[in-house]
Coordinates of N, CA, C and O in Angstrom, one line a residue:
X1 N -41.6 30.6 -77.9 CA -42.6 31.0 -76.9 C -42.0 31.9 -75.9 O -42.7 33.0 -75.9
X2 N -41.1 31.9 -75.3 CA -40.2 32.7 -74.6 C -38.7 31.7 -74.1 O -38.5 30.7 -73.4
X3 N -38.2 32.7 -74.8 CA -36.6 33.0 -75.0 C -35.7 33.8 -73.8 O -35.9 34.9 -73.5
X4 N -35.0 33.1 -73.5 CA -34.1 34.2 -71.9 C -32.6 34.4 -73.0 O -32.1 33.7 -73.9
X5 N -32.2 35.7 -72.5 CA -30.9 35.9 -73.6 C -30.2 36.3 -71.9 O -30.7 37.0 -71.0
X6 N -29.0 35.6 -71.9 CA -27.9 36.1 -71.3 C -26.6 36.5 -71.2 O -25.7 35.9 -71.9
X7 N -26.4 37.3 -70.6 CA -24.9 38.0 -71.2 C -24.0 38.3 -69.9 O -24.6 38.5 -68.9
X8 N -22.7 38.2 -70.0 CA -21.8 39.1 -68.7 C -21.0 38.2 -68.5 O -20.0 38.7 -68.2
X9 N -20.9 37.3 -68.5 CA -19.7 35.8 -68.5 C -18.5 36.5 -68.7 O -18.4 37.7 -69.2
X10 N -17.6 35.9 -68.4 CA -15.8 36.3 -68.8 C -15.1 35.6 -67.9 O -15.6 34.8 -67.2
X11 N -14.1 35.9 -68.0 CA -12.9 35.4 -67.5 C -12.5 36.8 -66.2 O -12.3 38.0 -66.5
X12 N -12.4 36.3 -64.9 CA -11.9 37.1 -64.3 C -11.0 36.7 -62.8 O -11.2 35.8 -62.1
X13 N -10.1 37.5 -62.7 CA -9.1 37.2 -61.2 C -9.5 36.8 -60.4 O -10.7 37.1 -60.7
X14 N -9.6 36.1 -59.2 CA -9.9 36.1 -58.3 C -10.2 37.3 -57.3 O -9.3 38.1 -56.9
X15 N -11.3 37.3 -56.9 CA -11.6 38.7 -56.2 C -12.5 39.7 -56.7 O -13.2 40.5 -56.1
X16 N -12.1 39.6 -58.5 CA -12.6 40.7 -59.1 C -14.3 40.3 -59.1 O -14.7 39.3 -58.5
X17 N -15.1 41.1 -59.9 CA -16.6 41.3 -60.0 C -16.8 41.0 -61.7 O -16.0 41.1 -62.6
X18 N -18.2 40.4 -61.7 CA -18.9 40.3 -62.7 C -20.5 40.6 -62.2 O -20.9 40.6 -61.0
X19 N -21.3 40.8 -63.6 CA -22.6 41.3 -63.6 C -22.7 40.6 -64.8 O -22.2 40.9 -65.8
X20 N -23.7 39.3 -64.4 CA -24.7 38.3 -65.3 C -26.0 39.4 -65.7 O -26.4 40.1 -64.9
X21 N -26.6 39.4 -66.9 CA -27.9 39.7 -67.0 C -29.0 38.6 -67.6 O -28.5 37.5 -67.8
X22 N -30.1 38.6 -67.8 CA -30.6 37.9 -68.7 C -31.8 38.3 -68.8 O -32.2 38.7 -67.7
X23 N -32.6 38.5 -69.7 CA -33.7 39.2 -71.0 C -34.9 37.9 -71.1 O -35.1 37.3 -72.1
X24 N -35.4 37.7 -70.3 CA -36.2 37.2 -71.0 C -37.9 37.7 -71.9 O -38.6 38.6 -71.4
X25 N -38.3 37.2 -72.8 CA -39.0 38.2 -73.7 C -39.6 37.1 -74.7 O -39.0 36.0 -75.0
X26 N -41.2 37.5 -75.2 CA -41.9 36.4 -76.2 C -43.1 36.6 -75.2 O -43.1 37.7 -74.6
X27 N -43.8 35.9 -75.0 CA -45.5 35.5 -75.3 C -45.8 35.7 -73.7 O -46.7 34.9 -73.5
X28 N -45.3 36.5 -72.5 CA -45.3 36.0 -71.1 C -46.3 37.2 -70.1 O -46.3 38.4 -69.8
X29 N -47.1 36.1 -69.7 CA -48.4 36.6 -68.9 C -47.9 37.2 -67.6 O -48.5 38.2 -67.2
X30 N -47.3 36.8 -67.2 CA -46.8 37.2 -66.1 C -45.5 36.1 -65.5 O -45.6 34.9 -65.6
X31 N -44.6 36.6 -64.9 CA -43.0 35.8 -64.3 C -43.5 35.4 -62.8 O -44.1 36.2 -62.0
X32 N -43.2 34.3 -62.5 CA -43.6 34.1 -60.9 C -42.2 34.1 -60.6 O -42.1 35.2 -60.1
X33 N -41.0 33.4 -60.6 CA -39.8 34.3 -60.6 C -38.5 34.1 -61.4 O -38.8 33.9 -62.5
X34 N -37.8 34.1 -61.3 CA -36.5 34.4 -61.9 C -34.8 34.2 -61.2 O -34.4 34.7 -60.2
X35 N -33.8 33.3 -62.0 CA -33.0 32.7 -61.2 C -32.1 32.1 -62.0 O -32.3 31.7 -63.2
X36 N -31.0 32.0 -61.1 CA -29.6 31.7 -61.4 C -28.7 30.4 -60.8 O -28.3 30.3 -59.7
X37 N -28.7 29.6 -61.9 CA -28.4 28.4 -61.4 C -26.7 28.1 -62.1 O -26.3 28.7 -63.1
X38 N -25.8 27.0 -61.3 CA -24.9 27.3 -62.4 C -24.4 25.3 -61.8 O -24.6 24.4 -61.0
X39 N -23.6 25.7 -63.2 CA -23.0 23.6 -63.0 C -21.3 24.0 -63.8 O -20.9 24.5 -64.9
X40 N -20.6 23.2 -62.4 CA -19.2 23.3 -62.6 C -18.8 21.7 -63.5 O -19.7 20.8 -63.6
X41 N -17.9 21.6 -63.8 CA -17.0 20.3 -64.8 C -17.7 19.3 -63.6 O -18.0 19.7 -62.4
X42 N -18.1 18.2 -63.9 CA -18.2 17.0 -63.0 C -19.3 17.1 -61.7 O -19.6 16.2 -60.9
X43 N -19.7 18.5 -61.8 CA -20.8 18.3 -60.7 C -22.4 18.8 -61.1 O -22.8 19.3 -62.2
X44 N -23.3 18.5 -60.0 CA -24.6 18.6 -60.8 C -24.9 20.4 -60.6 O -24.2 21.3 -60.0
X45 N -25.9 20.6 -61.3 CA -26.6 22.0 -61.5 C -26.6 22.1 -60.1 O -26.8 21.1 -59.4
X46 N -26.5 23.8 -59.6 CA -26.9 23.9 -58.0 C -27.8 25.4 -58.3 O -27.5 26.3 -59.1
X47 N -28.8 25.3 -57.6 CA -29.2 26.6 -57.5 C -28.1 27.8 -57.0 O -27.0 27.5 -56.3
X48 N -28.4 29.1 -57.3 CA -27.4 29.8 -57.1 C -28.0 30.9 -56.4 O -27.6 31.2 -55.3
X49 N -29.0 31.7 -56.9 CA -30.2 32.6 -56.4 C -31.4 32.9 -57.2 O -31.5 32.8 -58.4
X50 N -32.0 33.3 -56.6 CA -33.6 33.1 -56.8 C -34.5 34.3 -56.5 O -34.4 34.5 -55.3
X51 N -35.2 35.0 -57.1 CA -35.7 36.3 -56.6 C -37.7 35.8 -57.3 O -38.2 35.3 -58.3
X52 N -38.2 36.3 -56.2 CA -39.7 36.2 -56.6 C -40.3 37.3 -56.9 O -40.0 38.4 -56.6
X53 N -41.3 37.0 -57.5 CA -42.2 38.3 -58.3 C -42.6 39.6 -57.0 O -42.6 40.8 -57.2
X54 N -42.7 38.9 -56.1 CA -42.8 39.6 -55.1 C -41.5 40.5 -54.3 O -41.6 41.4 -53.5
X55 N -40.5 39.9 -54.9 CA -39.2 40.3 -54.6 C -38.3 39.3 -53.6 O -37.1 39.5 -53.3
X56 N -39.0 38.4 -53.2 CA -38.0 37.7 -51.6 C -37.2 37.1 -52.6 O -37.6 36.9 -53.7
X57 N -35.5 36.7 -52.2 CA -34.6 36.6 -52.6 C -33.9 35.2 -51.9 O -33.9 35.0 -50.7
X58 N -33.6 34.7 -52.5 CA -32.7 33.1 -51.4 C -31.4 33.0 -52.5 O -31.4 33.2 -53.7
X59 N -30.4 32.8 -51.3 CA -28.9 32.3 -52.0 C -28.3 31.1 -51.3 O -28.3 30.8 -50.1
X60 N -27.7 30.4 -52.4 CA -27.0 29.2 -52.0 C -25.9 29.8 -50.7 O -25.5 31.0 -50.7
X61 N -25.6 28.8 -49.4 CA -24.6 29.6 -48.3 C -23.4 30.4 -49.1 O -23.2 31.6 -49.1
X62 N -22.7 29.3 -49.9 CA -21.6 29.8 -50.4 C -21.5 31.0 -51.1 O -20.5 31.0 -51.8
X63 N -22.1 31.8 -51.1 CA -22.7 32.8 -52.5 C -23.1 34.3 -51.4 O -22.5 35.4 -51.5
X64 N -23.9 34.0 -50.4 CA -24.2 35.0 -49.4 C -23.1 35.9 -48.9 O -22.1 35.5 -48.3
X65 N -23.3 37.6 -49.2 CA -22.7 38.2 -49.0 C -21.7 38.7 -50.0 O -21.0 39.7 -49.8
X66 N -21.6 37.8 -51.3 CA -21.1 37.8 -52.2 C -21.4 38.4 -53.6 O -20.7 39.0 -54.4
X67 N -23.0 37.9 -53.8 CA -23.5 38.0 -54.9 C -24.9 38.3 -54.7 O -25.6 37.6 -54.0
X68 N -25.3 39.2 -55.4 CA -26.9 39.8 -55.2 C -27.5 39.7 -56.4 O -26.9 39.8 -57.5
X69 N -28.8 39.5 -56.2 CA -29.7 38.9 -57.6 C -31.1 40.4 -57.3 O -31.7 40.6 -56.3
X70 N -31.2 41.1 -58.6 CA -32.2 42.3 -58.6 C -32.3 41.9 -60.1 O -31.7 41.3 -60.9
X71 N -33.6 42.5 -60.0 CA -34.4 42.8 -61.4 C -34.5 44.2 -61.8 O -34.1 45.2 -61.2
X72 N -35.3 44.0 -62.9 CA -35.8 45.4 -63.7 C -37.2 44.8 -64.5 O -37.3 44.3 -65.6
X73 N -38.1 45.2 -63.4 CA -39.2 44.4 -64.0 C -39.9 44.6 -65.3 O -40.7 43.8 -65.9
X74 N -39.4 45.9 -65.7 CA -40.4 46.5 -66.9 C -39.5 46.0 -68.2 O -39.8 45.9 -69.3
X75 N -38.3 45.6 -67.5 CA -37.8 45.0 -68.9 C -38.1 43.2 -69.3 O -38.2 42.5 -70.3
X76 N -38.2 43.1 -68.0 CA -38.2 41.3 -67.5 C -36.9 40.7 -67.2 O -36.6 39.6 -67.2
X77 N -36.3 41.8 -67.1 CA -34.3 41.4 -67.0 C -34.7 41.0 -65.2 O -35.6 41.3 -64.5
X78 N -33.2 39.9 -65.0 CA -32.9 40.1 -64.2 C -31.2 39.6 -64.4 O -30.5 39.1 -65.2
X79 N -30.8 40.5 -62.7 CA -29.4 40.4 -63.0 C -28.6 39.7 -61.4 O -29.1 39.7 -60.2
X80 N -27.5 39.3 -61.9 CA -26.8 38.9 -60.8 C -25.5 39.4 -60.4 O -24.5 38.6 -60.4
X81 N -25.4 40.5 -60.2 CA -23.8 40.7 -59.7 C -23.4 39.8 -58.2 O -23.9 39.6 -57.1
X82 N -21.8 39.7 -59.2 CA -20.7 38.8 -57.9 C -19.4 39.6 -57.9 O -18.7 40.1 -58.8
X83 N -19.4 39.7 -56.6 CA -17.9 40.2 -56.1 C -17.1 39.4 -55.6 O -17.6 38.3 -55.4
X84 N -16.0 39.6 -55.2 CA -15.1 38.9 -54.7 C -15.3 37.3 -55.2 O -15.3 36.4 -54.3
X85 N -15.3 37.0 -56.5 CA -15.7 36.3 -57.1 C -13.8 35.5 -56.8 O -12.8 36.1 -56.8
X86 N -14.3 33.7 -56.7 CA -13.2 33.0 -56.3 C -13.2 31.7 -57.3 O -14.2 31.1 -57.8
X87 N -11.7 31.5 -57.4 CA -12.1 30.2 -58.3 C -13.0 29.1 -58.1 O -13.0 28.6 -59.2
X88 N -13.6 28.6 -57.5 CA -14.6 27.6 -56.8 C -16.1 28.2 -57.6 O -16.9 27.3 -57.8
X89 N -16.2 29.3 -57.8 CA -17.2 30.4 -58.6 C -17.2 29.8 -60.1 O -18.1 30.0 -60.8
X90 N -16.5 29.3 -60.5 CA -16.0 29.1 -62.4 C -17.2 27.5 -62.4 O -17.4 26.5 -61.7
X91 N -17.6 28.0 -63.7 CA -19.0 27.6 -63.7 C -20.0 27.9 -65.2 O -20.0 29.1 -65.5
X92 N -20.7 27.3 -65.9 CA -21.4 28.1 -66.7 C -22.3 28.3 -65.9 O -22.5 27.4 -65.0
X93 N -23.2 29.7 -66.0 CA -23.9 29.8 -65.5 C -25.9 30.0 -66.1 O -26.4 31.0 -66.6
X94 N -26.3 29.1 -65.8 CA -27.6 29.6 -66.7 C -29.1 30.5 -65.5 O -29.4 30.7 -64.4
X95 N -29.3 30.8 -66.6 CA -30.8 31.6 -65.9 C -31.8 30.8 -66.1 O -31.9 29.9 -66.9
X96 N -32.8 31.0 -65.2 CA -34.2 30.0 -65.6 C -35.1 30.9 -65.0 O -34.8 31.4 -64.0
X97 N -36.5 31.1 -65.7 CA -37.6 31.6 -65.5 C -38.6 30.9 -65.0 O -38.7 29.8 -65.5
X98 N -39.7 31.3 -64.2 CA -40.6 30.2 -64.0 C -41.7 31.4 -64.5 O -41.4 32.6 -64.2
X99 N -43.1 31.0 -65.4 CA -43.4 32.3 -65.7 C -44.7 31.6 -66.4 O -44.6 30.4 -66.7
X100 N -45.9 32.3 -66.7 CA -46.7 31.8 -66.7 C -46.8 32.6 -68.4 O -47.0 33.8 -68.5
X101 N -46.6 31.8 -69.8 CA -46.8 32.6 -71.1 C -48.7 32.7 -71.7 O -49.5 31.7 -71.6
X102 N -48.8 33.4 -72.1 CA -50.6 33.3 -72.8 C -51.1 31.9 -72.9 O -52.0 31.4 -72.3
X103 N -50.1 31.3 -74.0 CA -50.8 30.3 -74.3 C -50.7 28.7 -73.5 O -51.0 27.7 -74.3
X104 N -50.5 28.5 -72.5 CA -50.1 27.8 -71.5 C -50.2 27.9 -70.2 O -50.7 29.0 -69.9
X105 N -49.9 27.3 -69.2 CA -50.0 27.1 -67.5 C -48.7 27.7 -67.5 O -48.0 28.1 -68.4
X106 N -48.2 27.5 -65.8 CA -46.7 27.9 -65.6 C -45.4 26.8 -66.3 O -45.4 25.6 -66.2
X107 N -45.0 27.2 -66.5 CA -43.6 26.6 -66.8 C -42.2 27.5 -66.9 O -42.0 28.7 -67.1
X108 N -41.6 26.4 -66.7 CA -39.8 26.3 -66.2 C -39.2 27.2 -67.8 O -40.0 27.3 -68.7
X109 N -38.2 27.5 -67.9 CA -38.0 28.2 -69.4 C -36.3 28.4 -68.9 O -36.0 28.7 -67.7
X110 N -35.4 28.3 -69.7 CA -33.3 28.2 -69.9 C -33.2 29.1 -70.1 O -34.2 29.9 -70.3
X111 N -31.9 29.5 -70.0 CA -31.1 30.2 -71.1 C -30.2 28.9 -71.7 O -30.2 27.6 -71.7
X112 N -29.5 30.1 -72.3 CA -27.9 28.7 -72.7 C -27.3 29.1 -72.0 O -26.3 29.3 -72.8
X113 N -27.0 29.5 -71.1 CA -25.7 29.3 -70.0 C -25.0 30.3 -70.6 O -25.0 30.6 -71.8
X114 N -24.3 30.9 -69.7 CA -22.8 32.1 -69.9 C -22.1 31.2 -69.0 O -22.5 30.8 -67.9
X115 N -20.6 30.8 -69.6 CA -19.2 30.9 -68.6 C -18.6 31.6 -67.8 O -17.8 32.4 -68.4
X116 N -18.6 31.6 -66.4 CA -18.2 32.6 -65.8 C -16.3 31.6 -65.7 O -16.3 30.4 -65.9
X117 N -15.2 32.1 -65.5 CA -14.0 31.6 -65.0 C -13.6 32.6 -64.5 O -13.6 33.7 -65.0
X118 N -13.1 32.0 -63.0 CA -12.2 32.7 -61.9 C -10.9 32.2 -62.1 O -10.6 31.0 -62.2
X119 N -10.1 33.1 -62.2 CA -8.8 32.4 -62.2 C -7.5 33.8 -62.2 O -7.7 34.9 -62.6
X120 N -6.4 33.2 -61.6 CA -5.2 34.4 -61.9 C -4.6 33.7 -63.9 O -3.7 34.3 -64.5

């Protein structure tokens, strides 16, 4: 019905940058919004950031100033680059759409998660 594909995970230094994307695409009436959630070893899922169809944007404290969440609406991508990315950051990270497809009401929609790891 719709499928989110994500990509940009790796392995990187402390400090250095990454750019998450994710695609989502299939049967969709319209996106009400779009977001980045991620879950470390032993702890629960935390939201991460969040962008609305409208564009308003929210980030977890820890993340502010760090990492910015923009789209490309015509594609239905959205993306998240992180800078100064720190070990505490290492995480898979998944995308989730909230989005309203033809044949259905609104609903919640995954990815499978990308691994982000901070580390020297």
């Amino acid at each position: 019905q719709v499928q989110l594909v994500e990509s940009g995970g790796g392995l990187v230094q402390p400090g250095g940058s990454l750019r998450l994307s994710c695609a989502a695409s299939g049967s969709i009436s319209s996106i009400v919004s779009m977001g980045w959630y991620r879950q470390a070893p032993g702890k629960e899922r935390e939201l991460v950031a969040r962008i609305t169809s409208g564009g308003s944007t929210n980030y977890i404290d820890s993340v502010k100033g760090r990492f910015t969440i923009f789209r490309a609406d015509a594609l239905n991508t959205v993306y998240l680059q992180m800078i100064s990315l720190k070990p505490e950051d290492t995480a898979v990270y998944y995308c989730k759409t909230t989005c309203r497809p033809y044949s259905t009401g609104i609903r919640d929609f995954w990815g499978q998660g990308t691994q982000v790891t901070v580390s020297a």
